[in-house]
Coordinates of C-alpha atoms in Angstrom, one line a residue:
M1 CA 17.2 -43.8 -24.8
A2 CA 14.8 -43.6 -21.7
M3 CA 16.9 -40.9 -20.0
A4 CA 16.7 -38.8 -23.2
F5 CA 12.8 -39.2 -23.1
Q6 CA 12.5 -38.1 -19.5
A7 CA 14.9 -35.4 -19.8
A8 CA 12.5 -34.2 -23.0
R9 CA 9.5 -34.6 -21.0
R10 CA 10.8 -32.6 -18.3
L11 CA 11.7 -29.6 -20.4
A12 CA 8.3 -29.7 -22.2
D13 CA 6.6 -29.9 -19.0
A14 CA 8.6 -26.6 -17.6
G15 CA 7.8 -24.7 -20.8
R16 CA 4.2 -25.8 -20.5
Q17 CA 4.0 -24.4 -16.9
L18 CA 5.5 -20.9 -18.0
R19 CA 3.2 -20.8 -20.8
S20 CA 0.4 -21.5 -18.7
R21 CA 1.2 -18.7 -16.5
Y22 CA 1.6 -16.4 -18.8
L23 CA -1.8 -17.4 -20.2
D24 CA -3.7 -17.3 -17.0
T25 CA -2.6 -13.6 -16.7
I26 CA -3.7 -12.9 -20.3
R27 CA -7.1 -14.6 -19.6
A28 CA -7.8 -12.9 -16.5
I29 CA -7.4 -9.3 -18.1
R30 CA -9.8 -10.1 -20.9
G31 CA -12.4 -11.8 -18.2
P32 CA -14.8 -8.7 -18.4
L33 CA -14.9 -9.0 -22.2
A34 CA -15.4 -12.6 -22.1
R35 CA -18.3 -12.3 -19.6
T36 CA -20.0 -9.7 -21.8
H37 CA -19.7 -11.7 -25.0
H38 CA -21.0 -15.0 -23.6
A39 CA -23.5 -13.8 -21.1
G40 CA -27.1 -14.7 -22.3
L41 CA -26.0 -16.8 -25.2
P42 CA -27.9 -20.1 -25.8
M43 CA -26.4 -23.2 -24.6
R44 CA -25.3 -25.1 -27.5
I45 CA -22.5 -27.8 -27.3
G46 CA -20.3 -28.6 -29.9
M47 CA -17.9 -31.6 -30.0
T48 CA -14.9 -32.1 -32.0
L49 CA -13.5 -35.6 -32.8
L50 CA -10.4 -36.7 -34.5
V51 CA -10.2 -40.3 -35.2
R52 CA -8.2 -43.0 -37.0
D53 CA -9.4 -46.8 -36.9
E54 CA -11.8 -46.4 -34.0
A55 CA -14.3 -48.6 -35.3
D56 CA -14.6 -50.9 -32.2
I57 CA -15.6 -47.8 -30.2
V58 CA -16.7 -44.7 -32.2
A59 CA -20.2 -45.5 -32.5
A60 CA -20.7 -45.7 -28.5
T61 CA -18.5 -42.3 -28.3
I62 CA -21.2 -40.4 -30.5
E63 CA -24.3 -42.0 -28.8
H64 CA -23.3 -41.3 -25.5
A65 CA -22.5 -37.5 -26.3
L66 CA -25.4 -37.0 -28.2
A67 CA -27.5 -38.4 -25.3
S68 CA -25.7 -36.4 -22.8
G69 CA -26.4 -33.0 -24.4
V70 CA -24.1 -32.5 -27.1
D71 CA -25.9 -30.9 -30.2
F72 CA -23.6 -31.4 -33.1
I73 CA -20.4 -33.2 -33.5
I74 CA -17.7 -32.1 -36.1
A75 CA -15.3 -35.2 -36.9
T76 CA -12.0 -35.4 -39.0
D77 CA -11.0 -38.9 -40.1
N78 CA -7.4 -39.2 -40.3
G79 CA -7.4 -41.9 -42.9
S80 CA -9.1 -44.9 -41.3
V81 CA -9.1 -48.2 -43.1
D82 CA -10.8 -50.3 -40.4
G83 CA -14.8 -49.1 -41.3
T84 CA -14.8 -46.0 -38.9
V85 CA -15.4 -44.0 -41.8
E86 CA -18.5 -46.1 -42.7
V87 CA -19.9 -45.3 -39.1
L88 CA -19.0 -41.8 -39.0
E89 CA -21.2 -41.8 -42.3
A90 CA -23.8 -43.2 -40.9
Y91 CA -24.4 -40.4 -38.4
R92 CA -23.6 -37.8 -41.0
D93 CA -26.6 -39.0 -43.0
L94 CA -28.7 -38.4 -39.8
G95 CA -27.7 -34.8 -40.2
L96 CA -25.9 -35.0 -36.4
L97 CA -22.3 -35.1 -37.7
E98 CA -20.1 -33.1 -39.9
L99 CA -17.4 -35.4 -41.6
W100 CA -13.9 -34.0 -42.8
H101 CA -11.2 -36.0 -44.1
E102 CA -7.6 -35.6 -43.3
P103 CA -5.4 -38.1 -45.0
S104 CA -1.6 -36.7 -43.9
H105 CA -0.4 -38.9 -41.3
T106 CA 1.6 -36.4 -39.6
Y107 CA -0.5 -36.2 -36.4
E108 CA -1.2 -32.5 -36.5
Q109 CA -3.5 -32.8 -34.0
G110 CA -3.6 -29.2 -32.5
R111 CA -4.0 -27.6 -36.4
W112 CA -6.5 -30.0 -37.1
V113 CA -8.7 -29.6 -33.8
T114 CA -8.2 -25.9 -34.0
R115 CA -9.9 -25.9 -37.4
M116 CA -12.6 -28.1 -36.2
A117 CA -13.3 -25.9 -32.9
R118 CA -13.4 -22.6 -34.7
H119 CA -15.8 -24.0 -37.3
A120 CA -17.9 -25.1 -34.2
A121 CA -17.9 -21.7 -32.9
A122 CA -18.9 -20.6 -36.2
R123 CA -21.8 -22.9 -36.5
G124 CA -23.3 -21.4 -33.1
A125 CA -21.7 -23.3 -30.4
S126 CA -21.4 -21.6 -27.0
W127 CA -19.2 -24.3 -25.6
V128 CA -16.5 -26.6 -27.5
I129 CA -15.2 -30.0 -26.1
N130 CA -12.2 -31.5 -28.2
A131 CA -12.7 -35.4 -27.8
D132 CA -11.0 -38.4 -28.8
A133 CA -12.9 -41.6 -29.5
D134 CA -12.0 -43.3 -26.3
E135 CA -13.4 -40.6 -24.0
F136 CA -16.9 -40.6 -22.4
L137 CA -17.8 -37.3 -20.6
W138 CA -19.7 -38.1 -17.1
P139 CA -20.8 -36.1 -14.2
A140 CA -18.3 -35.9 -11.5
D141 CA -20.8 -36.1 -8.9
N142 CA -22.7 -39.0 -10.7
G143 CA -25.8 -36.8 -10.1
G144 CA -27.5 -37.5 -13.4
R145 CA -27.3 -34.0 -14.7
G146 CA -26.5 -33.4 -18.4
L147 CA -23.8 -31.3 -20.0
K148 CA -26.0 -28.6 -20.6
E149 CA -27.0 -28.1 -16.9
L150 CA -23.3 -28.6 -15.7
L151 CA -21.9 -26.0 -18.2
G152 CA -24.9 -23.5 -17.8
A153 CA -23.8 -23.1 -14.4
I154 CA -20.2 -21.9 -15.1
D155 CA -20.0 -18.0 -14.6
P156 CA -20.0 -16.8 -18.2
G157 CA -16.7 -14.8 -17.3
L158 CA -14.8 -18.2 -17.2
G159 CA -13.7 -19.6 -20.2
L160 CA -12.0 -23.0 -19.6
L161 CA -13.2 -26.0 -18.0
V162 CA -10.8 -28.9 -16.6
L163 CA -11.7 -32.3 -18.0
N164 CA -9.5 -35.0 -15.8
P165 CA -9.8 -38.5 -16.7
D166 CA -11.1 -41.9 -14.7
H167 CA -8.5 -44.5 -16.4
H168 CA -10.1 -47.7 -17.1
W169 CA -8.1 -50.6 -17.7
I170 CA -8.6 -54.4 -19.0
D171 CA -9.0 -57.3 -16.6
P172 CA -7.3 -60.1 -18.5
N173 CA -9.2 -62.4 -16.8
L174 CA -12.5 -61.5 -18.3
T175 CA -13.7 -62.1 -21.7
G176 CA -16.0 -60.4 -24.4
K177 CA -15.6 -56.9 -26.0
W178 CA -14.0 -54.2 -24.4
P179 CA -17.0 -52.8 -22.3
D180 CA -17.0 -56.2 -20.6
R181 CA -13.4 -56.2 -19.9
A182 CA -12.0 -52.6 -19.4
V183 CA -13.5 -52.1 -16.1
L184 CA -10.7 -51.8 -13.7
M185 CA -10.7 -48.1 -12.7
E186 CA -7.8 -46.1 -10.8
T187 CA -9.6 -44.7 -7.6
R188 CA -6.5 -42.5 -6.7
P189 CA -5.5 -41.2 -10.2
Y190 CA -2.6 -38.6 -10.7
Y191 CA -5.5 -36.3 -12.2
G192 CA -7.8 -36.7 -9.4
P193 CA -11.0 -34.5 -8.5
D194 CA -9.0 -32.1 -6.7
S195 CA -5.7 -32.3 -8.6
P196 CA -3.7 -29.2 -9.4
H197 CA -2.8 -30.7 -12.7
V198 CA -4.7 -30.6 -15.7
W199 CA -5.4 -33.2 -18.2
K200 CA -7.6 -31.6 -21.1
V201 CA -9.9 -28.8 -21.2
A202 CA -13.1 -27.9 -22.7
H203 CA -13.4 -24.1 -23.8
R204 CA -16.0 -21.2 -24.4
A205 CA -16.2 -21.3 -28.4
D206 CA -14.5 -18.7 -30.2
R207 CA -13.8 -18.1 -34.0
N208 CA -10.3 -17.1 -33.4
A209 CA -9.7 -20.1 -30.5
R210 CA -6.2 -22.2 -30.8
V211 CA -6.2 -25.6 -29.4
R212 CA -3.0 -27.4 -28.5
Q213 CA -1.6 -30.5 -29.2
G214 CA -3.2 -33.1 -27.1
N215 CA -6.2 -31.1 -26.4
H216 CA -4.6 -30.1 -23.3
S217 CA -4.9 -26.3 -23.2
A218 CA -6.9 -23.9 -25.5
D219 CA -6.8 -20.1 -25.8
G220 CA -8.5 -16.9 -27.6
P221 CA -9.8 -13.3 -27.6
L222 CA -12.9 -14.6 -26.0
V223 CA -11.6 -17.4 -24.0
G224 CA -11.7 -16.1 -20.4
P225 CA -9.8 -17.7 -17.0
M226 CA -9.9 -21.3 -15.9
A227 CA -13.1 -22.2 -14.0
H228 CA -12.2 -23.7 -10.5
A229 CA -15.5 -26.0 -10.3
R230 CA -14.6 -29.7 -12.2
P231 CA -18.2 -30.9 -12.7
I232 CA -17.6 -32.9 -15.5
R233 CA -14.8 -35.7 -16.0
V234 CA -13.8 -38.1 -18.6
M235 CA -14.1 -42.0 -18.4
H236 CA -11.1 -43.0 -20.4
F237 CA -10.3 -46.3 -22.2
P238 CA -6.8 -46.0 -23.6
D239 CA -6.3 -49.9 -23.9
R240 CA -9.0 -51.8 -25.2
G241 CA -6.6 -55.3 -25.7
Y242 CA -3.5 -55.9 -27.8
T243 CA -4.9 -55.6 -31.3
H244 CA -6.1 -52.2 -30.4
Y245 CA -3.1 -50.9 -28.8
E246 CA -0.6 -52.3 -31.4
R247 CA -2.7 -50.3 -34.2
K248 CA -2.9 -47.3 -32.0
I249 CA 0.8 -47.3 -31.5
R250 CA 1.7 -47.9 -35.1
N251 CA -0.4 -45.2 -36.6
G252 CA 0.3 -42.7 -33.7
G253 CA 4.1 -43.4 -33.5
S254 CA 4.7 -43.6 -37.2
A255 CA 2.8 -40.1 -37.6
Y256 CA 4.8 -38.6 -34.9
A257 CA 7.8 -39.9 -36.6
A258 CA 7.2 -38.5 -39.7
N259 CA 6.4 -35.0 -38.5
P260 CA 9.6 -32.8 -38.3
R261 CA 8.0 -30.0 -36.2
F262 CA 7.7 -31.8 -33.2
G263 CA 10.4 -32.5 -30.7
G264 CA 10.8 -35.8 -28.8
A265 CA 8.8 -34.9 -25.8
V266 CA 5.8 -34.5 -27.8
G267 CA 4.0 -37.9 -27.8
S268 CA 7.0 -39.6 -25.9
H269 CA 5.1 -42.4 -24.6
W270 CA 3.9 -43.3 -28.1
R271 CA 7.4 -43.0 -29.6
K272 CA 8.6 -45.1 -26.7
D273 CA 6.4 -47.7 -27.4
Y274 CA 6.9 -47.1 -31.3
E275 CA 10.7 -48.1 -30.8
L276 CA 9.4 -51.3 -29.1
L277 CA 7.2 -51.9 -32.0
L278 CA 9.9 -51.4 -34.5
D279 CA 12.3 -53.8 -32.3
G280 CA 9.5 -56.7 -32.2
K281 CA 9.1 -55.8 -28.2
L282 CA 5.8 -54.5 -28.2
A283 CA 3.6 -57.7 -27.8
A284 CA 6.1 -58.8 -24.7
E285 CA 6.2 -55.5 -22.9
Y286 CA 2.3 -55.2 -23.1
E287 CA 2.0 -58.8 -21.6
R288 CA 4.4 -57.5 -19.1
R289 CA 2.0 -54.6 -18.3
Q290 CA -1.1 -56.6 -17.8
R291 CA -2.7 -57.0 -14.3
L292 CA -2.1 -60.4 -12.7
R293 CA -5.0 -61.8 -10.4
H294 CA -3.2 -61.3 -7.1
V295 CA -2.3 -57.6 -8.1
I296 CA -5.9 -57.0 -9.0
E297 CA -7.2 -58.5 -5.8
K298 CA -4.3 -56.7 -3.8
H299 CA -5.3 -53.1 -5.5
I300 CA -9.2 -53.8 -4.9
A301 CA -8.4 -54.4 -1.3
D302 CA -6.4 -51.4 -0.6
G303 CA -9.1 -49.2 -2.3
S304 CA -6.8 -47.9 -5.4
W305 CA -8.7 -49.6 -7.9
A306 CA -12.2 -50.6 -8.4
Y307 CA -14.5 -52.4 -10.6
D308 CA -16.4 -49.8 -12.6
F309 CA -19.5 -51.4 -14.7
R310 CA -21.3 -47.8 -15.6
V311 CA -20.2 -47.1 -18.8
R312 CA -21.0 -50.7 -20.0
D313 CA -24.3 -50.7 -18.4
H314 CA -24.9 -47.3 -19.8
L315 CA -24.3 -48.0 -23.3
R316 CA -26.7 -51.3 -23.1
A317 CA -29.2 -48.9 -21.4
L318 CA -28.9 -46.5 -24.6
L319 CA -29.6 -49.2 -27.0
P320 CA -33.3 -49.2 -26.9
R321 CA -33.2 -45.4 -28.0
A322 CA -30.2 -45.2 -30.0
L323 CA -29.8 -43.2 -33.0
R324 CA -28.3 -46.2 -34.7
P325 CA -28.7 -49.2 -32.5
D326 CA -27.4 -51.6 -34.7
L327 CA -23.9 -49.8 -35.0
L328 CA -24.0 -49.5 -30.9
K329 CA -24.8 -53.1 -30.6
A330 CA -21.9 -53.9 -32.6
V331 CA -19.9 -52.4 -29.9
V332 CA -21.6 -53.4 -26.9
D333 CA -23.1 -56.6 -27.5

């Protein structure tokens, strides 16, 4: 099974590389048209969110995004049952979030996000950021500049911006909610600041844009070439404890299994863990992956990991001016 996953992933990677080179050529050709269209447009940032059972974090995601310069959010709830819908409705009622519902559990992320991204363009966005609930946009230089300033500095002829992650992991020796525990950050990530690899992208708004599965790429007639600068990174919190992780794998793994369009390479890591879940082995595997104290101390000492409390501290600092302090407090307190 593992060898089959690896082979499928290598094949998918090769296909993505070929498609990426082809699209790079096309984007370069239409760069002048994109520059003419986008030059002089007011800076207006739209964010899309596709969520399912993210009640433990989504209020923080929304508060952070709006405080950082996002003008409006379009969210699609994919059949949440844990209170996520009620959180989204609270921000909808403030007029800052448009809420859609997609009950199909087939994880057609590319299609659903494309639908939201096109609507964001129709609403007057100049940039669209397609995000997940566990992602917090952050200035790469920690200079305190907001999203509007960072995106406004990009040549209007350039249409894609790489958003690479800083992954944060649970320290099992700590207690409390995830902001207090998910504080171990990789300092030498695969997607480093100067890495040639692309994790996810933001894109210039385009009513005919297409966003691919995973938000890893986007394209459209008015989306120009990739920007070389990478002024924004993503603070990423994919693991917020076993209860959350099991729910994520159960939801995502069953959805991929129910989708006949996707091959095994799409969502391969979720599929692998879903098999462990079905076999009753996920809890043991999750425990095996946990970072032991002597391992943490070793990686802290050699500089490959560091404790990072910036998101935790930032969310607490947002509380006095939060749009819904009660919902944010439930996340961080």
